[in-house]
Amino acid sequence: MKNFTFDNVSITSGYLYEKQNLNRKTTIYSVYDRFYDTGRIGAFDFDYNETTHDISKKPHVFWDSDVAKWVEGVAYIIKKHPDKKLEELADAIINKVKKHQDENGYFNIYFTVCEPDKRFTDRNAHELYCAGHLMEAAVAYADATGKTDLLDCMEKYADHIKKVFVDDKSAAFASPGHEEIELALMRMYEYTKNKKYLDLAKHFIDIRGSEDDIDRSGYNQSHMPVREQTEAIGHSVRAMYLYTGMALLAAETDDKELFSACKTLWEDTVLKKMYVTGGIGSSRSNEGFTTPFDLPNDEAYAETCAAIGLMFFSDAMLPFHNDSRYADVIEKVLYNGVLSSLSLDGRSFFYENPLEINLADRAKIASISQRTLPITQRVECFDCSCCPPNINRVLPTLEKYIYAYEDDTLYVNQFVSSILENNGATAKIVTEYPNNGDVSITVRGFEKIAIRIPNWCDTFEINKKYTKENGFAIVENDGDEIKISFDMTPRTVYADPRIKDVAGKVAIMRGPIVYCAEGVDNGGDLHSFVIPSVLKPTEKFEKNFGLFTLEVECKKRIPFTSDLYSNTAPKTETATLKLIPYNCFANRGESDMTVWFCGGHI
Amino acid sequence: MKNFTFDNVSITSGYLYEKQNLNRKTTIYSVYDRFYDTGRIGAFDFDYNETTHDISKKPHVFWDSDVAKWVEGVAYIIKKHPDKKLEELADAIINKVKKHQDENGYFNIYFTVCEPDKRFTDRNAHELYCAGHLMEAAVAYADATGKTDLLDCMEKYADHIKKVFVDDKSAAFASPGHEEIELALMRMYEYTKNKKYLDLAKHFIDIRGSEDDIDRSGYNQSHMPVREQTEAIGHSVRAMYLYTGMALLAAETDDKELFSACKTLWEDTVLKKMYVTGGIGSSRSNEGFTTPFDLPNDEAYAETCAAIGLMFFSDAMLPFHNDSRYADVIEKVLYNGVLSSLSLDGRSFFYENPLEINLADRAKIASISQRTLPITQRVECFDCSCCPPNINRVLPTLEKYIYAYEDDTLYVNQFVSSILENNGATAKIVTEYPNNGDVSITVRGFEKIAIRIPNWCDTFEINKKYTKENGFAIVENDGDEIKISFDMTPRTVYADPRIKDVAGKVAIMRGPIVYCAEGVDNGGDLHSFVIPSVLKPTEKFEKNFGLFTLEVECKKRIPFTSDLYSNTAPKTETATLKLIPYNCFANRGESDMTVWFCGGHI
């Protein structure tokens, strides 16, 4: 199947619509302000000097990419919602890129202002990563505004990169230490149709981990040629960006070998190394993957950018086979591990997205242990602030994940009130999903409609005859409204028993939304609650969250009084556990939190 | 109640008898050999010189104490089992102490050979700790052999210490950075009846944490005056040695305020900070205590010396009230967290005693994490080798824990085949405990017999009328054999629900013995076994372990096949879980291990 571009689709109302508005009205501005405060915007003046500037504003090697992602977000926003102020801010940055780009096409703030003699000498200095993000921004901005200044610059830069890495081989390394340029070059190719970008993407993908590569390392997925890789390892954002580039290239060139590697890596990721929230990369030490089924909750790294990367990777897998699993993962990741990053006021972010917070443990660990745990409160900017502008750029393009097509079939991958218009074909979805499971779908111009039956959904009703195929309900399109209703009853969810950290535990979900309990609602010792096998929840719409909260009658184990160990199981008392959507945690001050609970019945 | 001295009692057969024989025939020699190899014995020649000696044999500040504990162990052994070779080895060391002691009484290898100008300038340099261990050895050796050379040396040293710390106040610190001398001075007092040692012990105890103390720190329990302390914090061996000294002083001086502090600290330790194995001090970072109920399994520090220290502390609490809890803890600690240190061949040791080993996790942690986990295999000697000679000295004195008395009542605190003879009174215990729950007790010379009903035991039978008091069954002594039978049926054990790391989990015990499962018997994923509420175990005596192994029919969760998360609980298959005594783990190569299991019924 193939996606429509995001501008074929309009989201018309609902939960994600509100998130888009929040990003457009608040988050995109807030991120700009913090980038301004921290010197990231000013750095584009190329006048940093240790004697005249605050040392904290010395350009960092990855600052170009932070701002590039912000510009990319602006492009998507203004394509649908013209905003003169945003456009002027972006134009100002782009003008400076144009002004300060080298004659030979090179562009990088740090390696022009701080270490001009060190260009392309350090594989881990993020030059090609920054270049990639600037290229993605350039394509988006040209597409949104018709202005090609940044794209022109980046075309010139791409030529320079080809000269250095392919023709002259004059760089000190052969493939980037942080992948990104591969997928960006594919975006350049998709937009310009100039095959030289595809060729350069292929060059970087195929040289990676080969004998011609230098300093091969699992950390950045260059430990072996990418086509031979079978396990998702190393830094998880790097991995997702690489795999996305690989999948885009494989689809474009119908490269079955490369696709096969992508499929294996995707399955290794989502079947062995993904949190129930869709978060990936469980370890802080390498910001990445560890061993299969190693998914600790309190120290979960689960970087926001990695979750977004998994959305990109899953989306890039769609063209190969019409399997609903990719859209299942996109839904899981988006609603949980991505949106958890953003505060409800749209201004603050989690870089890491833990599944458990225990303040007493943290106090101990802070004072005496070797471990560092994720922070407990979102902040507006990080020293390494890659996640905030990634939120800026992913939210305005949620439209592209909703519909896809192949031949005479329209695929409905996500359930969002929206309108599709493409060459006379139209589709309309009306729903309050994920709060309500009723979805109305009306389609013109396609013979068949394939509606994803979410993998979390055991029970649904549909007002049409259907056949089921690869996770989709296939309906013959007679032009009438299709009504499908997914059972949104909150339910207990179980993990593969190989995940040691949640053995005997259950999570609670309602539709695609993962829930958690916070200390602010439930007091301490969240591990003492015992969830029954059949939930009888009270649901309540919480306007501030935009989602339902739940109250579940359960048991809570009572502390012992006379000894620390006993031959008798702890007594329990009846207790009400209040659950909130995981993506809303930590919006009411610092608090204990957990996603997984003891399940007394398993 | 009061203990008998260990020479009033003889252990005549059984599990602990065999452990004593192992120590006497193998362990005491093996530790000497390693101390010889590493230069600890040679250091007593006081001739270390960087130009002529191997730098690895440069005396360490705590080496005196390692060898002192070994000499103390020899003393206890040869008092009952004369061994010319051991006595000669000990005499040789003692002669060197005598030869190299300063005229003013000072004795310390490091601060004579390496930094003679730095005596008593560094609180954390273990001088008073070494002095304390030499004093304990001196008392034991004089008692065993009648030879007072070492005791003479240590009396002289104690006088010097008093001069420096009390009269002249010329040391750079007021109380030791590692407690030990307090309890050692009490041992000196008990043996010599010279009150100056008691006074000096009281001085060090009362100055600790006072305004006259310097560098007050929770790490070594000097954060506040000891009488005001209510929480066991800091380095756990330091804590146990201090508390033991406090309790000995309190008992000798009938100091109710000091006893009250001891009781509070003992209860804080055993009701909030003790593993089911009796191990204490859960954190590697401070080798000590953290927050209440923080008892992680895989990174459990649970130092052998701390467990031994808890035996000493509990024993020192006995005189205050006739409460069986102290003996309950001694039994738990001895059979589990202390004996786990020693390999079955008697030659190797654990310093740390984890409750879980997961080799795959370890491989990950070794490669990428900030955490350090306990080693998985015992070794013969450590750089800091305090634990091996602590085993040497605790095993030969197990006799003293068995019986106690008050007025006309004989207390039976531990169940070990043994004979007590004291001023015409006699007692005899015949039992195969802890393998068999039948205990025969015959007593002459006491009117009443108080038999501890272990806190782990819910069911017992006794052939006499009894009343129950403070955990003891009190029987009028008619001279006849008392037969008591404790139900040794293996059982599930539960932890206080406040212990987060074992929420929903069960341990398995048989009598006082804690069990564990090893990968070598059960394969991987030990967390997938689900223990039923009623065990129907098959018991089998394992000669090599000296204890029973168990086989339990249980369920094992089956890995998912199609997804990492599911609305359906994992299916299970019937499985047999083989359990071995925890204290025998890691005797058959490197293996996964766990003490706590999922309990499907709680």
JSON list of N, CA and C in Angstrom, two decimals, chain B residues 338-365:
[
{"chain": "B", "resi": 338, "resn": "VAL", "atom": "N", "xyz": [24.78, -16.37, 55.89]},
{"chain": "B", "resi": 338, "resn": "VAL", "atom": "CA", "xyz": [26.18, -16.58, 56.28]},
{"chain": "B", "resi": 338, "resn": "VAL", "atom": "C", "xyz": [26.75, -17.79, 55.56]},
{"chain": "B", "resi": 339, "resn": "LEU", "atom": "N", "xyz": [26.06, -18.92, 55.65]},
{"chain": "B", "resi": 339, "resn": "LEU", "atom": "CA", "xyz": [26.62, -20.13, 55.04]},
{"chain": "B", "resi": 339, "resn": "LEU", "atom": "C", "xyz": [26.65, -20.05, 53.52]},
{"chain": "B", "resi": 340, "resn": "SER", "atom": "N", "xyz": [25.82, -19.15, 52.93]},
{"chain": "B", "resi": 340, "resn": "SER", "atom": "CA", "xyz": [25.89, -18.97, 51.48]},
{"chain": "B", "resi": 340, "resn": "SER", "atom": "C", "xyz": [27.26, -18.46, 51.05]},
{"chain": "B", "resi": 341, "resn": "SER", "atom": "N", "xyz": [27.97, -17.85, 51.95]},
{"chain": "B", "resi": 341, "resn": "SER", "atom": "CA", "xyz": [29.28, -17.30, 51.59]},
{"chain": "B", "resi": 341, "resn": "SER", "atom": "C", "xyz": [30.28, -18.40, 51.24]},
{"chain": "B", "resi": 342, "resn": "LEU", "atom": "N", "xyz": [30.19, -19.54, 51.91]},
{"chain": "B", "resi": 342, "resn": "LEU", "atom": "CA", "xyz": [31.24, -20.56, 51.85]},
{"chain": "B", "resi": 342, "resn": "LEU", "atom": "C", "xyz": [30.91, -21.63, 50.80]},
{"chain": "B", "resi": 343, "resn": "SER", "atom": "N", "xyz": [31.86, -21.90, 49.93]},
{"chain": "B", "resi": 343, "resn": "SER", "atom": "CA", "xyz": [31.66, -22.96, 48.94]},
{"chain": "B", "resi": 343, "resn": "SER", "atom": "C", "xyz": [31.59, -24.32, 49.64]},
{"chain": "B", "resi": 344, "resn": "LEU", "atom": "N", "xyz": [30.99, -25.29, 48.97]},
{"chain": "B", "resi": 344, "resn": "LEU", "atom": "CA", "xyz": [30.84, -26.61, 49.57]},
{"chain": "B", "resi": 344, "resn": "LEU", "atom": "C", "xyz": [32.19, -27.26, 49.84]},
{"chain": "B", "resi": 345, "resn": "ASP", "atom": "N", "xyz": [33.22, -26.88, 49.07]},
{"chain": "B", "resi": 345, "resn": "ASP", "atom": "CA", "xyz": [34.55, -27.47, 49.32]},
{"chain": "B", "resi": 345, "resn": "ASP", "atom": "C", "xyz": [35.31, -26.71, 50.40]},
{"chain": "B", "resi": 346, "resn": "GLY", "atom": "N", "xyz": [34.69, -25.65, 50.93]},
{"chain": "B", "resi": 346, "resn": "GLY", "atom": "CA", "xyz": [35.29, -24.96, 52.07]},
{"chain": "B", "resi": 346, "resn": "GLY", "atom": "C", "xyz": [36.43, -24.02, 51.72]},
{"chain": "B", "resi": 347, "resn": "ARG", "atom": "N", "xyz": [36.64, -23.75, 50.44]},
{"chain": "B", "resi": 347, "resn": "ARG", "atom": "CA", "xyz": [37.81, -22.96, 50.06]},
{"chain": "B", "resi": 347, "resn": "ARG", "atom": "C", "xyz": [37.50, -21.58, 49.51]},
{"chain": "B", "resi": 348, "resn": "SER", "atom": "N", "xyz": [36.27, -21.37, 49.04]},
{"chain": "B", "resi": 348, "resn": "SER", "atom": "CA", "xyz": [35.96, -20.12, 48.35]},
{"chain": "B", "resi": 348, "resn": "SER", "atom": "C", "xyz": [34.78, -19.40, 49.02]},
{"chain": "B", "resi": 349, "resn": "PHE", "atom": "N", "xyz": [34.70, -18.11, 48.72]},
{"chain": "B", "resi": 349, "resn": "PHE", "atom": "CA", "xyz": [33.77, -17.26, 49.47]},
{"chain": "B", "resi": 349, "resn": "PHE", "atom": "C", "xyz": [33.04, -16.27, 48.59]},
{"chain": "B", "resi": 350, "resn": "PHE", "atom": "N", "xyz": [31.82, -15.97, 48.97]},
{"chain": "B", "resi": 350, "resn": "PHE", "atom": "CA", "xyz": [31.14, -14.78, 48.47]},
{"chain": "B", "resi": 350, "resn": "PHE", "atom": "C", "xyz": [31.33, -13.67, 49.51]},
{"chain": "B", "resi": 351, "resn": "TYR", "atom": "N", "xyz": [31.66, -12.50, 49.02]},
{"chain": "B", "resi": 351, "resn": "TYR", "atom": "CA", "xyz": [31.69, -11.30, 49.84]},
{"chain": "B", "resi": 351, "resn": "TYR", "atom": "C", "xyz": [30.28, -10.73, 49.86]},
{"chain": "B", "resi": 352, "resn": "GLU", "atom": "N", "xyz": [29.66, -10.72, 48.66]},
{"chain": "B", "resi": 352, "resn": "GLU", "atom": "CA", "xyz": [28.27, -10.27, 48.50]},
{"chain": "B", "resi": 352, "resn": "GLU", "atom": "C", "xyz": [27.41, -11.51, 48.26]},
{"chain": "B", "resi": 353, "resn": "ASN", "atom": "N", "xyz": [26.18, -11.46, 48.69]},
{"chain": "B", "resi": 353, "resn": "ASN", "atom": "CA", "xyz": [25.30, -12.62, 48.58]},
{"chain": "B", "resi": 353, "resn": "ASN", "atom": "C", "xyz": [23.98, -12.23, 47.92]},
{"chain": "B", "resi": 354, "resn": "PRO", "atom": "N", "xyz": [23.99, -12.16, 46.58]},
{"chain": "B", "resi": 354, "resn": "PRO", "atom": "CA", "xyz": [22.79, -11.73, 45.85]},
{"chain": "B", "resi": 354, "resn": "PRO", "atom": "C", "xyz": [21.67, -12.76, 45.97]},
{"chain": "B", "resi": 355, "resn": "LEU", "atom": "N", "xyz": [20.43, -12.31, 45.76]},
{"chain": "B", "resi": 355, "resn": "LEU", "atom": "CA", "xyz": [19.28, -13.22, 45.79]},
{"chain": "B", "resi": 355, "resn": "LEU", "atom": "C", "xyz": [18.79, -13.54, 44.39]},
{"chain": "B", "resi": 356, "resn": "GLU", "atom": "N", "xyz": [19.48, -13.00, 43.40]},
{"chain": "B", "resi": 356, "resn": "GLU", "atom": "CA", "xyz": [19.08, -13.29, 42.02]},
{"chain": "B", "resi": 356, "resn": "GLU", "atom": "C", "xyz": [20.29, -13.11, 41.12]},
{"chain": "B", "resi": 357, "resn": "ILE", "atom": "N", "xyz": [20.45, -14.04, 40.21]},
{"chain": "B", "resi": 357, "resn": "ILE", "atom": "CA", "xyz": [21.48, -13.89, 39.18]},
{"chain": "B", "resi": 357, "resn": "ILE", "atom": "C", "xyz": [20.80, -14.12, 37.85]},
{"chain": "B", "resi": 358, "resn": "ASN", "atom": "N", "xyz": [20.98, -13.18, 36.94]},
{"chain": "B", "resi": 358, "resn": "ASN", "atom": "CA", "xyz": [20.44, -13.34, 35.60]},
{"chain": "B", "resi": 358, "resn": "ASN", "atom": "C", "xyz": [21.59, -13.06, 34.64]},
{"chain": "B", "resi": 359, "resn": "LEU", "atom": "N", "xyz": [22.12, -14.12, 34.07]},
{"chain": "B", "resi": 359, "resn": "LEU", "atom": "CA", "xyz": [23.36, -13.98, 33.30]},
{"chain": "B", "resi": 359, "resn": "LEU", "atom": "C", "xyz": [23.19, -13.09, 32.08]},
{"chain": "B", "resi": 360, "resn": "ALA", "atom": "N", "xyz": [22.02, -13.15, 31.44]},
{"chain": "B", "resi": 360, "resn": "ALA", "atom": "CA", "xyz": [21.80, -12.30, 30.25]},
{"chain": "B", "resi": 360, "resn": "ALA", "atom": "C", "xyz": [21.79, -10.83, 30.67]},
{"chain": "B", "resi": 361, "resn": "ASP", "atom": "N", "xyz": [21.11, -10.52, 31.75]},
{"chain": "B", "resi": 361, "resn": "ASP", "atom": "CA", "xyz": [21.12, -9.16, 32.28]},
{"chain": "B", "resi": 361, "resn": "ASP", "atom": "C", "xyz": [22.53, -8.70, 32.58]},
{"chain": "B", "resi": 362, "resn": "ARG", "atom": "N", "xyz": [23.29, -9.60, 33.18]},
{"chain": "B", "resi": 362, "resn": "ARG", "atom": "CA", "xyz": [24.66, -9.25, 33.55]},
{"chain": "B", "resi": 362, "resn": "ARG", "atom": "C", "xyz": [25.51, -8.95, 32.34]},
{"chain": "B", "resi": 363, "resn": "ALA", "atom": "N", "xyz": [25.31, -9.75, 31.30]},
{"chain": "B", "resi": 363, "resn": "ALA", "atom": "CA", "xyz": [26.10, -9.52, 30.09]},
{"chain": "B", "resi": 363, "resn": "ALA", "atom": "C", "xyz": [25.79, -8.12, 29.58]},
{"chain": "B", "resi": 364, "resn": "LYS", "atom": "N", "xyz": [24.52, -7.76, 29.60]},
{"chain": "B", "resi": 364, "resn": "LYS", "atom": "CA", "xyz": [24.13, -6.42, 29.17]},
{"chain": "B", "resi": 364, "resn": "LYS", "atom": "C", "xyz": [24.74, -5.37, 30.08]},
{"chain": "B", "resi": 365, "resn": "ILE", "atom": "N", "xyz": [24.56, -5.56, 31.37]},
{"chain": "B", "resi": 365, "resn": "ILE", "atom": "CA", "xyz": [25.02, -4.55, 32.32]},
{"chain": "B", "resi": 365, "resn": "ILE", "atom": "C", "xyz": [26.52, -4.38, 32.23]}
]
